[in-house]
Coordinates of C-alpha atoms and ligand atoms in Angstrom, one line a residue:
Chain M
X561 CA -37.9 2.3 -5.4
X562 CA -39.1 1.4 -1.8
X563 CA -42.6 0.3 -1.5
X564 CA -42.6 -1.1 -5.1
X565 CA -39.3 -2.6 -5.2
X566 CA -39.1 -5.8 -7.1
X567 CA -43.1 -6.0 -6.2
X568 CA -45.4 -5.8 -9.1
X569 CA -46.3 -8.3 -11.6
X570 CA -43.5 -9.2 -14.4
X571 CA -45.6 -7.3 -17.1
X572 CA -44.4 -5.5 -20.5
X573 CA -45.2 -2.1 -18.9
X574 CA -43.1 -2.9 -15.4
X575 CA -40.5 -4.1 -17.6
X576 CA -40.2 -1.1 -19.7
X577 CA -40.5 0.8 -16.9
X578 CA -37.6 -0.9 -15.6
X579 CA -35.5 -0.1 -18.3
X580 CA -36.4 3.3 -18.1
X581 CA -35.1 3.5 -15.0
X582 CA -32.1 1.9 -15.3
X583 CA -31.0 3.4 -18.3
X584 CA -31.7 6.2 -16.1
X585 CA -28.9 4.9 -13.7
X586 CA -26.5 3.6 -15.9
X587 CA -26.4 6.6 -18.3
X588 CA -25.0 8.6 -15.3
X589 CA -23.3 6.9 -12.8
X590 CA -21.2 9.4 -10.7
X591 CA -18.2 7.7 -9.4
X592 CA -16.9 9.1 -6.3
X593 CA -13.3 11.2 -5.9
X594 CA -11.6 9.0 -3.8
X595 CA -7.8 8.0 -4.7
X596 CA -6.1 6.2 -1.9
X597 CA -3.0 4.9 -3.8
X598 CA -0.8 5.3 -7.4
X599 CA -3.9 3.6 -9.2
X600 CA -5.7 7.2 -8.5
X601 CA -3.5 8.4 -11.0
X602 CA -4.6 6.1 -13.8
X603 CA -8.5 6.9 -12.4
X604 CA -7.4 10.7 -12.7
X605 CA -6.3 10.3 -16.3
X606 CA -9.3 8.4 -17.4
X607 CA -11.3 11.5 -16.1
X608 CA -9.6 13.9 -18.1
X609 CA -9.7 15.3 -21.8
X610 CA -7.6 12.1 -23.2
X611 CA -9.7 9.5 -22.0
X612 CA -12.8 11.2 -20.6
X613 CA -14.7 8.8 -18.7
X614 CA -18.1 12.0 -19.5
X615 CA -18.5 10.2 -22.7
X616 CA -19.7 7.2 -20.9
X617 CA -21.9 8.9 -18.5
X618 CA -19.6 8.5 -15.6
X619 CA -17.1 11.6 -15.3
X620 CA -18.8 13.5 -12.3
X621 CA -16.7 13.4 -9.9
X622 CA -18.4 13.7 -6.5
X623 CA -16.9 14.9 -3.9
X624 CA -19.3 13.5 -1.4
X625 CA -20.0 9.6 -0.8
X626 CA -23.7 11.4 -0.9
X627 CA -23.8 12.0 -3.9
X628 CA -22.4 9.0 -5.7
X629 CA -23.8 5.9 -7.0
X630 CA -19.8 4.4 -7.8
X631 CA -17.0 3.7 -5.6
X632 CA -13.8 3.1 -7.6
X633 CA -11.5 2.2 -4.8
X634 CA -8.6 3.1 -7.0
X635 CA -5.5 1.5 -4.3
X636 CA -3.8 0.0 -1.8
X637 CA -6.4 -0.7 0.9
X638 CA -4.6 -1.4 4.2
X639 CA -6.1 -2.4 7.4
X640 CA -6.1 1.1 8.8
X641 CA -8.0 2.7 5.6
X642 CA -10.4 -0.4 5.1
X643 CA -12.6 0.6 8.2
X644 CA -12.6 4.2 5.9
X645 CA -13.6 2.8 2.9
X646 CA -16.1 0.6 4.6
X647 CA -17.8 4.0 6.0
X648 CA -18.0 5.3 2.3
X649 CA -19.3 2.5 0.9
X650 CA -22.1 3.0 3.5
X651 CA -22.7 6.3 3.8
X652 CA -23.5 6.2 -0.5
X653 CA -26.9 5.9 -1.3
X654 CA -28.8 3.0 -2.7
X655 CA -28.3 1.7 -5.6
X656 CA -24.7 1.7 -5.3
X657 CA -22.1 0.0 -7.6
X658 CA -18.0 -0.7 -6.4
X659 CA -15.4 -1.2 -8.7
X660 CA -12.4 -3.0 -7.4
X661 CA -9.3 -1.6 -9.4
X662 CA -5.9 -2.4 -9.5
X663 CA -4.3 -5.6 -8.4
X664 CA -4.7 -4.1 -5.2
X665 CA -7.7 -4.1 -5.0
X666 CA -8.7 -7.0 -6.3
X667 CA -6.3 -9.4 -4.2
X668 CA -3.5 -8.1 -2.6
X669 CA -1.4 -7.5 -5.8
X670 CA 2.4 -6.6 -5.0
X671 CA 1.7 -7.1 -1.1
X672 CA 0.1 -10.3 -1.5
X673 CA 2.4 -12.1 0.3
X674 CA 4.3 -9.9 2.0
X675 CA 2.0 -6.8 3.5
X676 CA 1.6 -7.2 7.0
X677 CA -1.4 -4.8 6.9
X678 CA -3.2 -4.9 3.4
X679 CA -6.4 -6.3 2.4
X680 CA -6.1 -8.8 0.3
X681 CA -9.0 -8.2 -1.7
X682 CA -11.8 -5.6 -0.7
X683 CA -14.0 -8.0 -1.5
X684 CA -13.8 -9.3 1.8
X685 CA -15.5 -6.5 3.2
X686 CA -17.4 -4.5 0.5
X687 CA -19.3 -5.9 -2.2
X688 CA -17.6 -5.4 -5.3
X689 CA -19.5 -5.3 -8.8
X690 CA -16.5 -5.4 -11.2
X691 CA -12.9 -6.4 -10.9
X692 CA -10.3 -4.8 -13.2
X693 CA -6.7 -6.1 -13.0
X694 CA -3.7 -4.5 -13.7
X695 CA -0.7 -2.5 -11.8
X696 CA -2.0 0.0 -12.7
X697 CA -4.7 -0.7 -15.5
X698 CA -5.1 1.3 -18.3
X699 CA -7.9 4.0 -19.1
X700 CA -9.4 1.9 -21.3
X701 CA -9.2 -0.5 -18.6
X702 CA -11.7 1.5 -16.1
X703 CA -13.6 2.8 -19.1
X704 CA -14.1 -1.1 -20.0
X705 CA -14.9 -1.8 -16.2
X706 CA -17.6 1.3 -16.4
X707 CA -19.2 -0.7 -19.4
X708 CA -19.3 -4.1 -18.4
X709 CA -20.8 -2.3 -15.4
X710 CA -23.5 -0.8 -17.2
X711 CA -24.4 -3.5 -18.8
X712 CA -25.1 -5.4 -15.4
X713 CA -27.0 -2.5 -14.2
X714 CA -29.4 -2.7 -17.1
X715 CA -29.8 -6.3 -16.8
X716 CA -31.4 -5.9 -12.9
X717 CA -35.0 -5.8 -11.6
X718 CA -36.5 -2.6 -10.2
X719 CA -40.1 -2.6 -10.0
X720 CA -41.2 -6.1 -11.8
X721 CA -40.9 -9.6 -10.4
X722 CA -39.1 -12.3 -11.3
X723 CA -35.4 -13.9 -12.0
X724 CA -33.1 -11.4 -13.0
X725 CA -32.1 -11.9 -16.8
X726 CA -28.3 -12.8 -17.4
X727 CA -26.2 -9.5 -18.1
X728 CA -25.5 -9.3 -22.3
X729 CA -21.8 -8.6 -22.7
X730 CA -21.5 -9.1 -26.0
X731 CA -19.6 -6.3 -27.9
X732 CA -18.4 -4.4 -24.4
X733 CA -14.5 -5.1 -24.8
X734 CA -13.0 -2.0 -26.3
X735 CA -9.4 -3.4 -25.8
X736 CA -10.0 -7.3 -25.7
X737 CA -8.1 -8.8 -22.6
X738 CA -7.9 -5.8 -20.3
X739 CA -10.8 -6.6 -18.1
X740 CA -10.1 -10.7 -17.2
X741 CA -13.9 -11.5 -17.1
X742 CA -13.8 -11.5 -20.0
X743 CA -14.4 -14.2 -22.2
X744 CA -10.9 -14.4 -24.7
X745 CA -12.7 -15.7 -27.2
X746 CA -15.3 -13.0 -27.4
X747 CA -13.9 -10.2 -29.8
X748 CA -15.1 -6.6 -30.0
X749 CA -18.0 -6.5 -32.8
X750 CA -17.4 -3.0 -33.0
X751 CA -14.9 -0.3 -31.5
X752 CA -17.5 2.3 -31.6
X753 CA -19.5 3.3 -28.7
X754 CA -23.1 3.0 -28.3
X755 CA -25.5 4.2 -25.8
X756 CA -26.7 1.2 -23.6
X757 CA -28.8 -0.4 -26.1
X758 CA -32.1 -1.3 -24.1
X759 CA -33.9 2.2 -25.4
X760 CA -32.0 1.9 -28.9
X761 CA -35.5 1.7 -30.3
X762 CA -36.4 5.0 -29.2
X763 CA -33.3 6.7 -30.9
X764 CA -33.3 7.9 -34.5
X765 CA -32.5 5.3 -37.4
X766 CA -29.0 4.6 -37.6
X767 CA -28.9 4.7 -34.2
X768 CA -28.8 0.5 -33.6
X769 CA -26.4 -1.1 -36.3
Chain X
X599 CA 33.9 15.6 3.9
X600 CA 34.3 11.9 4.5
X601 CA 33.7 9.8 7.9
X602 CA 37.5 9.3 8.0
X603 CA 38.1 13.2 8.0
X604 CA 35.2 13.4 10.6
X605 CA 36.7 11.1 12.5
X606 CA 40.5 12.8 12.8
X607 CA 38.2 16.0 13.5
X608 CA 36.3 14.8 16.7
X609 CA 40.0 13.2 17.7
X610 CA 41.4 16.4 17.5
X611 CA 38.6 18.1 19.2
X612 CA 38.7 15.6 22.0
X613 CA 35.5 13.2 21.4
X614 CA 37.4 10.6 19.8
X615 CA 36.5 7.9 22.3
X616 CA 33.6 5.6 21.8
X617 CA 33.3 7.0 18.1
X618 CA 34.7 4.4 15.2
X619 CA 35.4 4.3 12.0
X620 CA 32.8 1.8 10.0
X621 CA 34.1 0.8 6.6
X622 CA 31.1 -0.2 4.6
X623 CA 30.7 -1.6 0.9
X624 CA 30.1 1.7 -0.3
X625 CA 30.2 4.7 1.8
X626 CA 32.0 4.9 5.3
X627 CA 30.4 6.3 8.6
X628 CA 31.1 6.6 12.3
X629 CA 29.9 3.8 14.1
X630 CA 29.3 5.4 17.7
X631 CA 27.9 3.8 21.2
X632 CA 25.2 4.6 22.3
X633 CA 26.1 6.6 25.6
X634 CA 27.6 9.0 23.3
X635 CA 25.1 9.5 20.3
X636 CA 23.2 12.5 21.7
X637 CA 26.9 14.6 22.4
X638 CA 28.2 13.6 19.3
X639 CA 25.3 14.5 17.0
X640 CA 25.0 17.8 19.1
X641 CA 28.3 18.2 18.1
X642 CA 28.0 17.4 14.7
X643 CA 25.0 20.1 14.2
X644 CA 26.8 23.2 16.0
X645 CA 30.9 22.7 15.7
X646 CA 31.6 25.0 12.5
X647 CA 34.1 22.3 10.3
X648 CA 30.8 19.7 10.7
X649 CA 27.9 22.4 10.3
X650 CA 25.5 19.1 10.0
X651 CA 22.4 21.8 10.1
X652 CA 20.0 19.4 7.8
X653 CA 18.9 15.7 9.2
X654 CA 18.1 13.9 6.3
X655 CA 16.6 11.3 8.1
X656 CA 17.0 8.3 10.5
X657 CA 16.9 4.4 9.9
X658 CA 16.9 1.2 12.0
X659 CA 17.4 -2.1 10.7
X660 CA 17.2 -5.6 12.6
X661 CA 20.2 -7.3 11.4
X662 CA 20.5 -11.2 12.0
X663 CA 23.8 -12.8 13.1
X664 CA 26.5 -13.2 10.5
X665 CA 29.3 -16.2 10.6
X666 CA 31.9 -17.0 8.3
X667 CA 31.5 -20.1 6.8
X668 CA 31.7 -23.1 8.7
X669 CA 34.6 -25.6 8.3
X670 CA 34.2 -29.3 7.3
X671 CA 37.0 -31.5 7.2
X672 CA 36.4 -34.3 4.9
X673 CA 36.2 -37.7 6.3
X674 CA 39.7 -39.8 6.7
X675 CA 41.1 -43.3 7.4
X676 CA 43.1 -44.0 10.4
X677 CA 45.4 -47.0 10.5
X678 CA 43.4 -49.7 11.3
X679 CA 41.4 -48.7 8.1
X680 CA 38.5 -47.5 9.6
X681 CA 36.8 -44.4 8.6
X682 CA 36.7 -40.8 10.7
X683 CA 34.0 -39.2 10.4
X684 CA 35.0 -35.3 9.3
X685 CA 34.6 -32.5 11.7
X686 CA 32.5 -29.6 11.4
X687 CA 33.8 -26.3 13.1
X688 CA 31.0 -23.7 13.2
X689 CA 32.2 -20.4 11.7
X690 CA 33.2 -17.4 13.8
X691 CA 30.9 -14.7 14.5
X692 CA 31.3 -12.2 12.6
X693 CA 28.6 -9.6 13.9
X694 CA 25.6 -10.0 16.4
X695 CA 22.4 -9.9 16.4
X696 CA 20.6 -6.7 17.0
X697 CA 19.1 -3.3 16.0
X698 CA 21.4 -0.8 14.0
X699 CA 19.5 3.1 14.1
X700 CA 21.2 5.3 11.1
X701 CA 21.5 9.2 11.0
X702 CA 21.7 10.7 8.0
X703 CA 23.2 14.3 8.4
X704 CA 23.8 17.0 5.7
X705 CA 25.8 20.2 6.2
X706 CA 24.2 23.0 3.4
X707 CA 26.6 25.5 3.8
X708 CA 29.8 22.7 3.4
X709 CA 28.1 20.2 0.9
X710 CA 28.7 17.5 3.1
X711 CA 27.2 14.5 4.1
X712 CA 27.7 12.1 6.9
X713 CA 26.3 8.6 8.2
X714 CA 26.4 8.0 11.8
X715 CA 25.8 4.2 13.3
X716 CA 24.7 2.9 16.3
X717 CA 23.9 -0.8 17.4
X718 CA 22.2 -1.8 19.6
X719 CA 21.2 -5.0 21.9
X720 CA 18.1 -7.2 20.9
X721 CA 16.9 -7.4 23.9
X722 CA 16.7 -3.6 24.9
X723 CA 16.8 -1.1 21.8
X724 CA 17.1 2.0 23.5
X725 CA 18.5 5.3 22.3
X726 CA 18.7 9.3 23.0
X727 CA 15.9 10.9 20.5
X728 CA 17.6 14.2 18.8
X729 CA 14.1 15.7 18.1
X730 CA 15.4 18.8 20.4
X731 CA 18.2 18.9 17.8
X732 CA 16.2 18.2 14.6
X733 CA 12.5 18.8 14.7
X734 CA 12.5 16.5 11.9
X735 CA 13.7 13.8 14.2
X736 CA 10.7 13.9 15.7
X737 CA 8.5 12.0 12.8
X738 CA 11.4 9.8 11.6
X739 CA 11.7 8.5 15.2
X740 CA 8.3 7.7 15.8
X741 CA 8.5 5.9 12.6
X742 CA 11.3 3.3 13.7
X743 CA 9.7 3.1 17.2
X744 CA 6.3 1.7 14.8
X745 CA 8.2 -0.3 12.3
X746 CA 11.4 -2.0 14.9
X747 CA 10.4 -0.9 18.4
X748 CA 13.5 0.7 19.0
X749 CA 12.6 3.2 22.0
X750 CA 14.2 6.7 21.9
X751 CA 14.2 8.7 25.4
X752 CA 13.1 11.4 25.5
X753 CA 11.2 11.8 22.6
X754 CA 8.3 14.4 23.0
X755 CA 5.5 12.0 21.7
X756 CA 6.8 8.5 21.0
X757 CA 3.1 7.2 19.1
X758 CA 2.7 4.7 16.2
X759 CA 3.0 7.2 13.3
X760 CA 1.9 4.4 10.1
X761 CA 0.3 1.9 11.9
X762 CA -3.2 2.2 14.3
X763 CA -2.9 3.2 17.2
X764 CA -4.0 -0.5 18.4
X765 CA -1.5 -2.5 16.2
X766 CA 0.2 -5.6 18.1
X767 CA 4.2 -5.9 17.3
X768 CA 6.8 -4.1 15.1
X769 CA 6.5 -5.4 11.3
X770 CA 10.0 -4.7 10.2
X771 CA 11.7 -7.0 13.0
X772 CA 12.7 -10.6 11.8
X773 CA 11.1 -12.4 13.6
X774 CA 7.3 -10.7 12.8
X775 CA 4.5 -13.0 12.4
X776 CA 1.8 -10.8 10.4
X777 CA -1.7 -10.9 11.8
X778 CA -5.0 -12.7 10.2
X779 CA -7.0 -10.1 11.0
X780 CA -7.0 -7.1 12.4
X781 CA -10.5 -4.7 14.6
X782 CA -12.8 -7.1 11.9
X783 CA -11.2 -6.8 8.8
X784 CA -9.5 -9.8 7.5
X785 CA -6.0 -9.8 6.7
X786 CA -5.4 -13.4 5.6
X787 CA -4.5 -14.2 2.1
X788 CA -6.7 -16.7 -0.3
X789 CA -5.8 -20.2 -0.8
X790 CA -3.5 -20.4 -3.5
X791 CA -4.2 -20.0 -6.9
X792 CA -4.8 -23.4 -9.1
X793 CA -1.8 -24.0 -11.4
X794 CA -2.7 -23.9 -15.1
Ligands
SF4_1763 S1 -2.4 -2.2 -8.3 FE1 -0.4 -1.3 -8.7 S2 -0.7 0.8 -9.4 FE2 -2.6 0.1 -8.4 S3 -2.5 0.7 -6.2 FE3 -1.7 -1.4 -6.3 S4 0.5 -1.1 -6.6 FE4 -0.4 0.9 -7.1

């Protein structure tokens, strides 16, 4: 948002501007194609008809780092194809999201103490937004992951001031337990899926429960 | 055709010497030295009862030293009363330390398949390459050169195939020590995890 990035006054207008916008950007986030180990096949199933990841806004594969606001790094990172994903991550445009899936991913997993040459973590070179365990995880897994991300994204700041507000997580889980930040003790208040709910007031009746 | 039926075949044909017979656990193979790997192999791929067209693929391993058991004899009393302390005898050697490089060789047109051995001395792991016999030698071998560091002359382009190009050591040898980092990225693991 360049010159007015985080800039102008925390006001009901900037604010609902600000959800605008990142409705805007969590409504279509466009992971990028990008399978390095047997995760990819769990991220390549969650893309298709079964699953479909479209529902959620984030089923456009792009083909180009370019063009894509989310990196699921979906493997086995090793020492040779960190410096790789590292170049991805920067060649993607601001503002850009990482998922860390798999054990892999998130520290090591089955190589933890014994691969000579894998990361153990990516977090130690890419900033990651959302872990999701598992060898591999589900579907519902990643599509869980794609929600709780959303939900960060429209907690931010874009235009107004101030302390960014805690993200609300409450009723994310659609398989309780899959995604560990989870709190256990937080249940599903409903298994049906609802558009962000920040702009729920602009949708017809019926639309918020 | 079995190692054992190999093995009368290459007496027969005169290339008996240097080749054994190496009764494994499961499957036997023809444990060979290393002077005589490349003529053997040749000889595998082109003398019609072998026909060993297909090279499935080649292995090393680092193998450690192996002893029997060792020998304690319990403690005893002599005649004053007094105890003797029991000996301990330390178990023979039963194989050496070193590099072992496998070849696995398939005949299509006589459904066969054969092992061939070699070992080979820690201290200088050096063998004939059979990628002029095998094109697919050529990837397999660069492959044990990156994993053991076992060196095969005359190889056309003897690179790290898995690894950078930059790596330091050979992982799969015992006595590896895996790096903390490697060009920037860090390699090391976590502290532990807290117990619950
Ligand atoms: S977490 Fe498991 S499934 Fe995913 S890349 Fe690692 S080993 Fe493969």
């Amino acid at each position: 948002m360049g010159l007015f990035e985080r800039n102008l006054p925390d006001i009901y207008l900037t604010r609902l501007a600000d959800l605008a916008v990142n409705w805007g950007r969590a409504s279509s986030l466009w992971p990028m194609t990008f399978g390095i180990a047997c995760c990819a096949i769990e991220m390549m199933a969650v893309g298709a008809a079964t699953f479909d990841m479209d529902r959620f806004g984030a089923g456009a594969f792009r083909a180009t780092p370019r063009q894509a606001d989310l990196m699921i790094v979906a493997g086995t990172v090793n020492a040779k194809m960190a410096h790789v994903v590292k170049r991805l991550y920067d060649q993607m445009p601001e503002p850009k999201y990482v998922m860390a899936m798999g054990a892999c991913t998130v520290g090591g997993g089955p190589y933890w103490k014994h691969g000579y040459n894998v990361v153990k973590g990516i977090d130690k070179f890419v900033p990651v937004d959302v872990h999701v365990p598992g060898c591999p995880p589900r579907p519902e897994a990643i599509i869980e992951g794609v929600r709780f991300l959303q939900r960060k994204i429209m907690a931010k700041r874009v235009l107004a001031q101030g302390v960014e507000t805690k993200p609300d997580f409450t009723g994310v889980s659609v398989s309780p337990g899959t995604v560990g930040i989870l709190d256990p003790t937080v249940r599903p208040t409903s298994t049906v899926y609802r558009a962000p709910t920040a702009l729920g007031f602009l949708a017809p009746s019926g639309g918020r429960a | 055709m079995t190692a054992a039926e190999a093995l009368e075949q290459l007496k027969k044909a005169g290339l008996g010497d240097g080749v054994e017979l190496f009764a494994g656990p499961k499957d036997a193979a023809l444990l060979v030295t290393r002077e005589r790997v490349k003529q053997l192999l040749r000889h595998l791929r082109d003398s019609r009862p072998f026909s060993c067209d297909l090279l499935l693929m080649i292995t090393g391993t680092h193998m450690t030293e192996k002893r029997a058991p060792d020998k304690t004899t319990p403690d005893g009393v002599d005649v004053n009363g007094g105890v003797v302390k029991g000996t301990t005898v330390k178990g023979a050697l039963l194989r050496e330390a070193g590099f072992e490089v496998i070849w696995h060789l398939r005949s299509v047109a006589k459904h066969h398949l054969l092992a061939v051995k070699c070992r080979l001395p820690l201290a200088d792991p050096r063998v004939d390459s059979v990628a002029d016999l095998w094109p697919a030698a050529d990837w397999h071998e660069r492959e044990t050169w990156d994993l053991l560091g076992i060196t095969f002359t005359g190889h056309p382009n003897l690179r790290r195939i898995l690894l950078p190009e930059s790596w330091v050591g050979h992982p799969l040898r015992k006595d590896y020590v895996a790096p903390k980092e490697f060009e920037g990225i860090n390699l090391e693991v976590d502290a532990p995890w807290p117990t619950p």
